[in-house]
Short mmCIF file of C-alpha atoms in Angstrom, two decimals:
data_model
loop_
_atom_site.label_atom_id
_atom_site.label_comp_id
_atom_site.label_asym_id
_atom_site.label_seq_id
_atom_site.Cartn_x
_atom_site.Cartn_y
_atom_site.Cartn_z
CA UNK A 15 -21.52 7.04 -1.71
CA UNK A 16 -18.88 6.95 1.01
CA UNK A 17 -16.04 4.46 0.63
CA UNK A 18 -15.80 3.95 4.40
CA UNK A 19 -17.92 1.57 6.45
CA UNK A 20 -18.02 1.23 10.23
CA UNK A 21 -17.03 -2.35 11.10
CA UNK A 22 -17.41 -4.61 14.12
CA UNK A 23 -13.78 -5.33 14.90
CA UNK A 24 -12.47 -8.46 16.60
CA UNK A 25 -9.62 -8.11 19.08
CA UNK A 26 -8.06 -10.59 21.55
CA UNK A 27 -9.75 -11.04 24.91
CA UNK A 28 -8.31 -9.21 27.90
CA UNK A 29 -5.31 -10.95 29.39
CA UNK A 30 -3.94 -12.17 26.04
CA UNK A 31 -0.18 -11.74 25.62
CA UNK A 32 -0.38 -9.20 22.79
CA UNK A 33 3.34 -9.36 22.10
CA UNK A 34 2.85 -12.97 21.02
CA UNK A 35 -0.50 -12.26 19.40
CA UNK A 36 0.63 -9.56 16.96
CA UNK A 37 2.76 -10.78 14.03
CA UNK A 38 4.14 -8.79 11.11
CA UNK A 39 2.47 -8.79 7.67
CA UNK A 40 2.73 -12.16 5.92
CA UNK A 41 4.44 -10.69 2.83
CA UNK A 42 7.55 -9.59 4.74
CA UNK A 43 10.87 -11.44 5.15
CA UNK A 44 9.96 -13.80 2.32
CA UNK A 45 13.64 -14.67 1.79
CA UNK A 46 14.40 -15.03 5.48
CA UNK A 47 12.86 -18.24 6.83
CA UNK A 48 14.92 -17.77 9.98
CA UNK A 49 12.78 -14.73 10.86
CA UNK A 50 9.64 -16.85 10.77
CA UNK A 51 11.30 -19.72 12.63
CA UNK A 52 12.16 -17.30 15.43
CA UNK A 53 8.59 -15.95 15.37
CA UNK A 54 7.31 -19.49 15.77
CA UNK A 55 9.62 -20.06 18.74
CA UNK A 56 8.49 -16.77 20.31
CA UNK A 57 4.80 -17.62 19.96
CA UNK A 58 4.97 -21.20 21.16
CA UNK A 59 1.51 -22.40 22.19
CA UNK A 60 0.12 -18.93 22.90
CA UNK A 61 -2.80 -17.51 20.89
CA UNK A 62 -1.32 -15.69 17.93
CA UNK A 63 -2.12 -14.30 14.51
CA UNK A 64 0.76 -16.49 13.32
CA UNK A 65 -1.68 -19.41 13.57
CA UNK A 66 -4.39 -17.74 11.48
CA UNK A 67 -2.27 -16.28 8.67
CA UNK A 68 0.11 -17.87 6.16
CA UNK A 69 3.55 -16.23 5.88
CA UNK A 70 4.36 -16.07 2.20
CA UNK A 71 7.75 -17.64 2.83
CA UNK A 72 5.76 -20.91 3.00
CA UNK A 73 3.56 -20.24 -0.03
CA UNK A 74 5.50 -22.63 -2.28
CA UNK A 75 5.85 -25.42 0.30
CA UNK A 76 4.30 -28.84 -0.31
CA UNK A 77 2.14 -28.62 2.83
CA UNK A 78 0.32 -25.39 1.94
CA UNK A 79 -3.08 -27.12 1.80
CA UNK A 80 -2.55 -28.56 5.27
CA UNK A 81 -1.42 -25.20 6.61
CA UNK A 82 -4.52 -23.49 5.18
CA UNK A 83 -6.81 -26.12 6.69
CA UNK A 84 -5.17 -25.60 10.08
CA UNK A 85 -5.63 -21.84 9.73
CA UNK A 86 -9.35 -22.24 9.07
CA UNK A 87 -9.75 -24.61 12.04
CA UNK A 88 -7.85 -22.27 14.35
CA UNK A 89 -9.96 -19.31 13.25
CA UNK A 90 -13.11 -21.19 14.24
CA UNK A 91 -11.55 -22.17 17.57
CA UNK A 92 -10.52 -18.60 18.39
CA UNK A 93 -14.09 -17.52 17.74
CA UNK A 94 -15.76 -20.32 19.70
CA UNK A 95 -13.48 -20.33 22.74
CA UNK A 96 -13.52 -16.57 23.24
CA UNK A 97 -9.91 -15.90 22.25
CA UNK A 98 -11.34 -13.17 20.02
CA UNK A 99 -14.05 -10.79 21.17
CA UNK A 100 -16.14 -8.59 18.93
CA UNK A 101 -16.32 -4.90 19.73
CA UNK A 102 -19.44 -2.85 18.97
CA UNK A 103 -19.42 -1.08 15.61
CA UNK A 104 -16.65 1.51 15.51
CA UNK A 105 -13.13 2.45 14.44
CA UNK A 106 -9.79 2.01 16.19
CA UNK A 107 -7.34 4.91 16.38
CA UNK A 108 -3.76 3.62 16.27
CA UNK A 109 -0.34 4.99 17.13
CA UNK A 110 2.69 2.94 16.09
CA UNK A 111 6.22 3.61 17.31
CA UNK A 112 8.86 1.82 15.24
CA UNK A 113 12.04 3.77 15.89
CA UNK A 114 11.62 6.72 13.56
CA UNK A 115 11.38 10.40 14.43
CA UNK A 116 7.60 10.25 14.79
CA UNK A 117 4.92 7.59 15.38
CA UNK A 118 2.61 6.50 12.58
CA UNK A 119 -0.96 7.47 13.33
CA UNK A 120 -3.83 5.71 11.64
CA UNK A 121 -7.47 4.71 11.71
CA UNK A 122 -8.61 1.09 11.45
CA UNK A 123 -11.84 1.09 9.44
CA UNK A 124 -13.54 -0.87 6.66
CA UNK A 125 -13.54 0.01 2.97
CA UNK A 126 -16.50 -0.89 0.76
CA UNK A 127 -15.04 -3.10 -1.96
CA UNK A 128 -17.72 -1.85 -4.35
CA UNK A 129 -15.77 1.44 -4.39
CA UNK A 130 -12.44 -0.28 -5.23
CA UNK A 131 -11.12 -1.77 -8.44
CA UNK A 132 -7.61 -3.02 -9.20
CA UNK A 133 -7.99 -3.60 -12.93
CA UNK A 134 -5.98 -1.43 -15.33
CA UNK A 135 -7.82 1.75 -16.23
CA UNK A 136 -9.82 1.79 -13.02
CA UNK A 137 -11.79 4.97 -12.31
CA UNK A 138 -12.92 3.85 -8.87
CA UNK A 139 -12.77 6.01 -5.75
CA UNK A 140 -10.29 3.58 -4.16
CA UNK A 141 -7.39 2.57 -6.39
CA UNK A 142 -3.97 0.91 -6.20
CA UNK A 143 -0.91 3.11 -6.53
CA UNK A 144 0.93 0.50 -8.59
CA UNK A 145 -0.03 -2.13 -11.13
CA UNK A 146 -1.63 -5.24 -9.66
CA UNK A 147 0.01 -8.49 -10.75
CA UNK A 148 -3.12 -10.60 -11.16
CA UNK A 149 -1.13 -13.84 -11.16
CA UNK A 150 -0.45 -13.23 -7.47
CA UNK A 151 -4.15 -13.35 -6.57
CA UNK A 152 -5.15 -17.06 -7.04
CA UNK A 153 -2.85 -18.57 -4.36
CA UNK A 154 -4.00 -15.91 -1.90
CA UNK A 155 -7.61 -16.49 -2.88
CA UNK A 156 -7.29 -20.16 -1.91
CA UNK A 157 -6.37 -19.06 1.61
CA UNK A 158 -9.30 -16.67 1.86
CA UNK A 159 -12.10 -18.67 0.25
CA UNK A 160 -12.80 -20.86 3.31
CA UNK A 161 -11.66 -18.40 5.97
CA UNK A 162 -14.16 -17.08 8.50
CA UNK A 163 -12.28 -13.84 9.14
CA UNK A 164 -9.71 -11.47 7.70
CA UNK A 165 -6.71 -9.89 9.38
CA UNK A 166 -5.54 -6.75 7.61
CA UNK A 167 -2.06 -5.56 6.84
CA UNK A 168 -3.45 -3.17 4.22
CA UNK A 169 -2.51 0.49 4.58
CA UNK A 170 -4.68 2.94 2.67
CA UNK A 171 -3.60 6.54 2.14
CA UNK A 172 -5.52 9.79 2.24
CA UNK A 173 -4.03 13.06 0.99
CA UNK A 174 -4.76 15.43 3.87
CA UNK A 175 -2.02 18.11 3.99
CA UNK A 176 -4.02 20.23 6.46
CA UNK A 177 -4.38 17.24 8.83
CA UNK A 178 -8.15 17.51 9.21
CA UNK A 179 -9.03 13.82 9.69
CA UNK A 180 -6.83 11.61 11.87
CA UNK A 181 -4.57 14.02 13.71
CA UNK A 182 -7.32 15.97 15.56
CA UNK A 183 -8.47 12.71 17.17
CA UNK A 184 -5.33 12.66 19.29
CA UNK A 185 -6.62 15.76 21.09
CA UNK A 186 -9.63 13.71 22.22
CA UNK A 187 -7.95 10.63 23.68
CA UNK A 188 -9.52 11.30 27.09
CA UNK A 189 -12.90 10.47 25.49
CA UNK A 190 -11.73 7.09 24.17
CA UNK A 191 -11.07 3.68 25.72
CA UNK A 192 -7.66 2.15 25.08
CA UNK A 193 -8.06 -1.40 23.72
CA UNK A 194 -4.41 -2.35 23.26
CA UNK A 195 -1.00 -1.14 24.39
CA UNK A 196 1.91 -3.48 23.69
CA UNK A 197 5.45 -3.95 22.49
CA UNK A 198 5.77 -5.83 19.19
CA UNK A 199 8.07 -8.81 18.67
CA UNK A 200 11.21 -8.92 16.55
CA UNK A 201 12.02 -5.21 16.64
CA UNK A 202 8.56 -4.02 15.64
CA UNK A 203 8.43 -1.27 18.26
CA UNK A 204 5.24 -0.44 20.18
CA UNK A 205 1.58 0.11 19.30
CA UNK A 206 -1.41 1.67 21.05
CA UNK A 207 -5.06 1.53 20.03
CA UNK A 208 -8.16 3.42 21.17
CA UNK A 209 -11.74 2.44 20.32
CA UNK A 210 -14.03 5.02 18.67
CA UNK A 211 -17.65 3.84 19.00
CA UNK A 212 -20.11 4.43 16.18
CA UNK A 213 -21.78 7.78 16.64
CA UNK A 214 -20.91 11.45 16.47
CA UNK A 215 -17.14 10.93 16.22
CA UNK A 216 -17.26 8.28 13.50
CA UNK A 217 -19.74 10.39 11.52
CA UNK A 218 -17.38 13.37 11.78
CA UNK A 219 -14.44 11.28 10.59
CA UNK A 220 -16.31 9.98 7.55
CA UNK A 221 -17.50 13.49 6.71
CA UNK A 222 -13.93 14.83 6.96
CA UNK A 223 -12.62 12.09 4.65
CA UNK A 224 -15.38 12.70 2.12
CA UNK A 225 -14.67 16.44 2.20
CA UNK A 226 -11.12 15.86 0.93
CA UNK A 227 -12.60 15.00 -2.46
CA UNK A 228 -15.01 17.80 -3.07
CA UNK A 229 -14.68 18.35 -6.83
CA UNK A 230 -13.47 21.98 -6.60
CA UNK A 231 -10.99 21.15 -3.83
CA UNK A 232 -9.78 18.11 -5.74
CA UNK A 233 -9.11 19.97 -9.01
CA UNK A 234 -7.30 22.81 -7.22
CA UNK A 235 -5.18 20.46 -5.10
CA UNK A 236 -3.87 18.52 -8.10
CA UNK A 237 -3.80 21.42 -10.60
CA UNK A 238 -6.26 19.72 -12.92
CA UNK A 239 -7.78 21.48 -15.91
CA UNK A 240 -10.37 18.76 -16.52
CA UNK A 241 -12.62 16.66 -14.31
CA UNK A 242 -10.58 13.48 -13.98
CA UNK A 243 -12.01 10.68 -11.80
CA UNK A 244 -11.95 11.45 -8.09
CA UNK A 245 -9.50 9.49 -5.95
CA UNK A 246 -10.56 9.24 -2.31
CA UNK A 247 -8.05 6.61 -1.20
CA UNK A 248 -4.85 5.13 -2.65
CA UNK A 249 -3.49 1.75 -1.57
CA UNK A 250 -0.10 2.37 0.01
CA UNK A 251 0.67 -1.16 1.21
CA UNK A 252 -0.99 -4.55 0.87
CA UNK A 253 -2.39 -3.99 -2.61
CA UNK A 254 -2.48 -7.70 -3.47
CA UNK A 255 -4.27 -8.47 -0.22
CA UNK A 256 -6.87 -5.85 -1.12
CA UNK A 257 -7.15 -7.28 -4.63
CA UNK A 258 -7.67 -10.76 -3.18
CA UNK A 259 -10.45 -9.44 -0.93
CA UNK A 260 -12.07 -7.89 -4.01
CA UNK A 261 -11.78 -11.10 -6.04
CA UNK A 262 -13.28 -13.07 -3.16
CA UNK A 263 -16.18 -10.62 -2.86
CA UNK A 264 -16.86 -10.84 -6.60
CA UNK A 265 -17.16 -14.63 -6.21
CA UNK A 266 -19.34 -14.41 -3.10
CA UNK A 267 -21.77 -11.83 -4.43
CA UNK A 268 -22.76 -14.02 -7.36
CA UNK A 269 -24.51 -16.26 -4.82
CA UNK A 270 -26.40 -13.45 -3.06
CA UNK A 271 -29.62 -11.55 -3.63
CA UNK A 272 -29.47 -7.80 -4.18
CA UNK A 273 -30.59 -7.26 -0.58
CA UNK A 274 -27.96 -9.65 0.83
CA UNK A 275 -25.20 -7.92 -1.10
CA UNK A 276 -25.82 -4.68 0.75
CA UNK A 277 -24.64 -5.96 4.12
CA UNK A 278 -22.63 -9.13 3.58
CA UNK A 279 -19.41 -8.85 5.65
CA UNK A 280 -17.16 -10.00 2.77
CA UNK A 281 -18.09 -6.78 0.95
CA UNK A 282 -16.12 -4.70 3.46
CA UNK A 283 -12.34 -4.94 3.87
CA UNK A 284 -10.58 -3.99 7.10
CA UNK A 285 -7.56 -1.71 6.72
CA UNK A 286 -5.58 1.06 8.37
CA UNK A 287 -6.14 4.53 6.91
CA UNK A 288 -3.06 6.79 7.14
CA UNK A 289 -2.47 10.36 6.04
CA UNK A 290 0.27 10.41 3.42
CA UNK A 291 1.51 13.58 5.14
CA UNK A 292 2.04 11.73 8.43
CA UNK A 293 5.56 12.61 9.60
CA UNK A 294 6.44 8.93 9.99
CA UNK A 295 5.98 8.11 6.30
CA UNK A 296 9.24 8.51 4.42
CA UNK A 297 8.70 8.04 0.70
CA UNK A 298 11.90 7.38 -1.20
CA UNK A 299 12.31 7.04 -4.97
CA UNK A 300 13.58 3.80 -6.48
CA UNK A 301 16.22 4.48 -9.12
CA UNK A 302 16.90 2.59 -12.37
CA UNK A 303 20.00 1.02 -13.90
CA UNK A 304 19.97 -0.26 -17.48
CA UNK A 305 22.30 -3.07 -18.54
CA UNK A 306 23.44 -4.06 -22.03
CA UNK A 307 22.68 -0.72 -23.66
CA UNK A 308 24.47 1.81 -25.86
CA UNK A 309 23.88 5.17 -24.18
CA UNK A 310 23.93 7.20 -27.40
CA UNK A 311 21.41 4.87 -29.01
CA UNK A 312 19.17 4.96 -25.95
CA UNK A 313 19.18 8.76 -25.74
CA UNK A 314 18.47 9.06 -29.46
CA UNK A 315 15.57 6.65 -29.06
CA UNK A 316 14.30 8.77 -26.15
CA UNK A 317 14.10 11.86 -28.36
CA UNK A 318 12.08 9.93 -30.95
CA UNK A 319 9.78 8.38 -28.35
CA UNK A 320 8.89 11.63 -26.58
CA UNK A 321 8.37 13.49 -29.86
CA UNK A 322 5.88 10.79 -30.85
CA UNK A 323 4.08 11.34 -27.54
CA UNK A 324 3.70 15.11 -27.83
CA UNK A 325 6.78 16.08 -25.83
CA UNK A 326 10.21 17.54 -26.49
CA UNK A 327 13.28 15.70 -25.20
CA UNK A 328 16.69 17.28 -24.79
CA UNK A 329 19.90 16.23 -23.06
CA UNK A 330 21.33 18.91 -20.77
CA UNK A 331 24.44 19.19 -18.65
CA UNK A 332 24.33 18.65 -14.90
CA UNK A 333 24.51 22.38 -14.16
CA UNK A 334 22.18 23.63 -16.91
CA UNK A 335 18.91 25.31 -15.95
CA UNK A 336 15.89 23.00 -16.18
CA UNK A 337 12.87 24.47 -18.01
CA UNK A 338 9.86 25.10 -15.79
CA UNK A 339 7.23 22.31 -15.73
CA UNK A 340 9.61 19.87 -17.44
CA UNK A 341 10.44 16.41 -16.09
CA UNK A 342 14.17 15.98 -15.50
CA UNK A 343 16.10 12.77 -14.72
CA UNK A 344 19.87 12.89 -14.19
CA UNK A 345 21.84 9.99 -15.66
CA UNK A 346 25.33 8.53 -15.68
CA UNK A 347 27.23 6.26 -18.05
CA UNK A 348 30.82 5.02 -18.28
CA UNK A 349 31.97 8.23 -19.98
CA UNK A 350 29.41 10.96 -19.36
CA UNK A 351 26.79 12.42 -17.07
CA UNK A 352 23.84 14.61 -17.90
CA UNK A 353 20.14 15.21 -17.47
CA UNK A 354 17.35 13.78 -19.62
CA UNK A 355 14.74 16.55 -19.82
CA UNK A 356 11.24 16.19 -21.24
CA UNK A 357 9.13 19.28 -21.83
CA UNK A 358 5.35 19.00 -22.16
CA UNK A 359 5.25 15.49 -20.65
CA UNK A 360 2.00 13.54 -20.91
CA UNK A 361 2.73 11.65 -17.67
CA UNK A 362 2.02 12.94 -14.17
CA UNK A 363 5.44 12.44 -12.57
CA UNK A 364 9.04 12.17 -13.78
CA UNK A 365 9.23 8.44 -13.11
CA UNK A 366 6.14 7.82 -15.21
CA UNK A 367 7.76 9.76 -18.04
CA UNK A 368 11.01 7.77 -17.79
CA UNK A 369 9.50 4.32 -17.28
CA UNK A 370 7.13 4.64 -20.23
CA UNK A 371 10.15 5.17 -22.47
CA UNK A 372 12.30 2.45 -20.86
CA UNK A 373 9.48 -0.09 -21.27
CA UNK A 374 9.15 0.87 -24.94
CA UNK A 375 12.92 0.70 -25.46
CA UNK A 376 13.22 -2.77 -23.91
CA UNK A 377 10.42 -4.04 -26.14
CA UNK A 378 12.61 -3.36 -29.16
CA UNK A 379 15.94 -4.19 -27.47
CA UNK A 380 15.52 -7.67 -25.96
CA UNK A 381 19.14 -7.77 -24.74
CA UNK A 382 18.61 -4.71 -22.53
CA UNK A 383 17.87 -5.38 -18.86
CA UNK A 384 16.73 -3.18 -15.99
CA UNK A 385 17.21 -3.25 -12.23
CA UNK A 386 15.57 -1.19 -9.50
CA UNK A 387 18.00 0.39 -7.04
CA UNK A 388 17.45 2.15 -3.70
CA UNK A 389 20.77 3.95 -3.13
CA UNK A 390 22.31 6.64 -5.33
CA UNK A 391 25.79 5.30 -4.59
CA UNK A 392 24.80 1.92 -6.02
CA UNK A 393 23.36 3.59 -9.14
CA UNK A 394 26.64 5.45 -9.63
CA UNK A 395 28.70 2.30 -9.11
CA UNK A 396 26.65 0.20 -11.54
CA UNK A 397 25.66 2.88 -14.01
CA UNK A 398 29.24 3.89 -14.81
CA UNK A 399 30.30 0.41 -15.90
CA UNK A 400 30.70 -0.07 -19.68
CA UNK A 401 27.41 -1.02 -21.31
CA UNK A 402 25.34 0.26 -18.40
CA UNK A 403 23.40 3.46 -17.74
CA UNK A 404 22.05 4.74 -14.43
CA UNK A 405 19.06 7.05 -13.89
CA UNK A 406 18.65 9.02 -10.66
CA UNK A 407 14.98 9.59 -9.92
CA UNK A 408 14.05 12.82 -8.12
CA UNK A 409 12.48 12.78 -4.67
CA UNK A 410 8.76 12.13 -4.78
CA UNK A 411 6.61 14.87 -3.34
CA UNK A 412 3.79 13.37 -1.33
CA UNK A 413 1.20 15.27 -3.38
CA UNK A 414 2.76 13.84 -6.54
CA UNK A 415 1.95 10.27 -5.52
CA UNK A 416 -1.79 10.94 -5.71
CA UNK A 417 -1.38 13.17 -8.76
CA UNK A 418 0.50 10.42 -10.59
CA UNK A 419 -2.30 7.92 -9.96
CA UNK A 420 -4.96 10.44 -10.98
CA UNK A 421 -3.31 11.39 -14.27
CA UNK A 422 -1.55 8.15 -15.26
CA UNK A 423 -3.99 5.59 -13.82
CA UNK A 424 -1.41 3.78 -11.72
CA UNK A 425 2.21 4.56 -10.99
CA UNK A 426 4.93 2.54 -12.70
CA UNK A 427 6.14 -0.53 -10.83
CA UNK A 428 8.87 0.11 -8.29
CA UNK A 429 8.02 3.80 -8.01
CA UNK A 430 8.73 4.30 -4.33
CA UNK A 431 9.51 2.56 -1.08
CA UNK A 432 7.60 3.41 2.07
CA UNK A 433 9.20 2.18 5.26
CA UNK A 434 11.43 -0.76 6.07
CA UNK A 435 10.24 -4.29 6.73
CA UNK A 436 10.03 -3.96 10.52
CA UNK A 437 7.81 -0.88 10.12
CA UNK A 438 5.12 -2.72 8.18
CA UNK A 439 1.77 -3.36 9.77
CA UNK A 440 1.46 -6.09 12.40
CA UNK A 441 -1.73 -8.15 12.55
CA UNK A 442 -3.76 -7.10 15.56
CA UNK A 443 -7.42 -6.70 14.63
CA UNK A 444 -9.70 -9.03 12.68
CA UNK A 445 -13.18 -8.92 11.13
CA UNK A 446 -15.66 -11.62 10.14
CA UNK A 447 -16.12 -12.14 6.41
CA UNK A 448 -18.87 -14.77 6.72
CA UNK A 449 -22.46 -14.48 7.87
#
């Protein structure tokens, strides 16, 4: 079965001030209430997705229930007064300029939640890249359970190095109708969208996405020697929103007949599909610093841990040759530098190899702490203090992101960062999730 469904997308009626309509994903700027206060001032009384979403900065406020009730009422009003109009079944091709060297190009479509699972050990065709924190779902579920529509900030990745799916559509723009073209508030850049009606073009897009996961192609792409579960799509952003949609669907479908389950709108989740090889996506590793550790003890424990897991661990100098097919992580301490090398690793990527050990080490060393660091200079500054140890993670190849999920199930937490806050998805489109 295909993971992709062709939705009927809701967009604002013509004449709407789209700069005030489109608001950044609700899980951004959660420590900056001033950002959301300025957004509120910008929107004023104009129709806006700010009025039908709940910024997570307010999630712990005493008036959450009142806010959610107002959201549900406003959703109904936007539907009844024509603020939102429903397009015929189809996709939307998007192009987002946010100040980088290239625009992000994507495809707004619906994913069948029956093909997605966020639980640990999932073998589903659509999977998260990182572990889902299930405790984060219930408060989000309360927002969704009485909502009439969803507004997606979910970004789902395909691994299409030959650019066979989304990119060719930009050679056919003269065949498409533009449905939005607007600047985005608060430094969000600019976004364009073109409607692709259901028919020959949508069929071709679905076929091209399905073709990426032909079994022979899949095994060759990821250098697999056994038939591991296929992975059509990986959640790049908005994983907990996707998980909430899944949890909501699991609740809804218990009330439906088998026939009703086939077409109920809550079964299908709106998202933006993006090629991980899109030039705009910069994937940066997140480094590690350990606090309250003895470096010699930690490195000795590493040798024991990897030996018990079928590998061979050795500590090399910075300029020593790294064995082929080994995972290597440079480190620094107060009095030495080196490279932790693991041959015959059981994990798909170097970070998976390192984090599995660090998690095990902290279980038996309760005084040890870990922090996740973006800049190498910060790792060097912190890691060279007495009692600390810094690990410099290698750059993540885009193919390795999918390979890590395929082999290891999900990537370790804080594996990578993908874009800055202002580059995250803005709410523009919506879809009904009720009959």
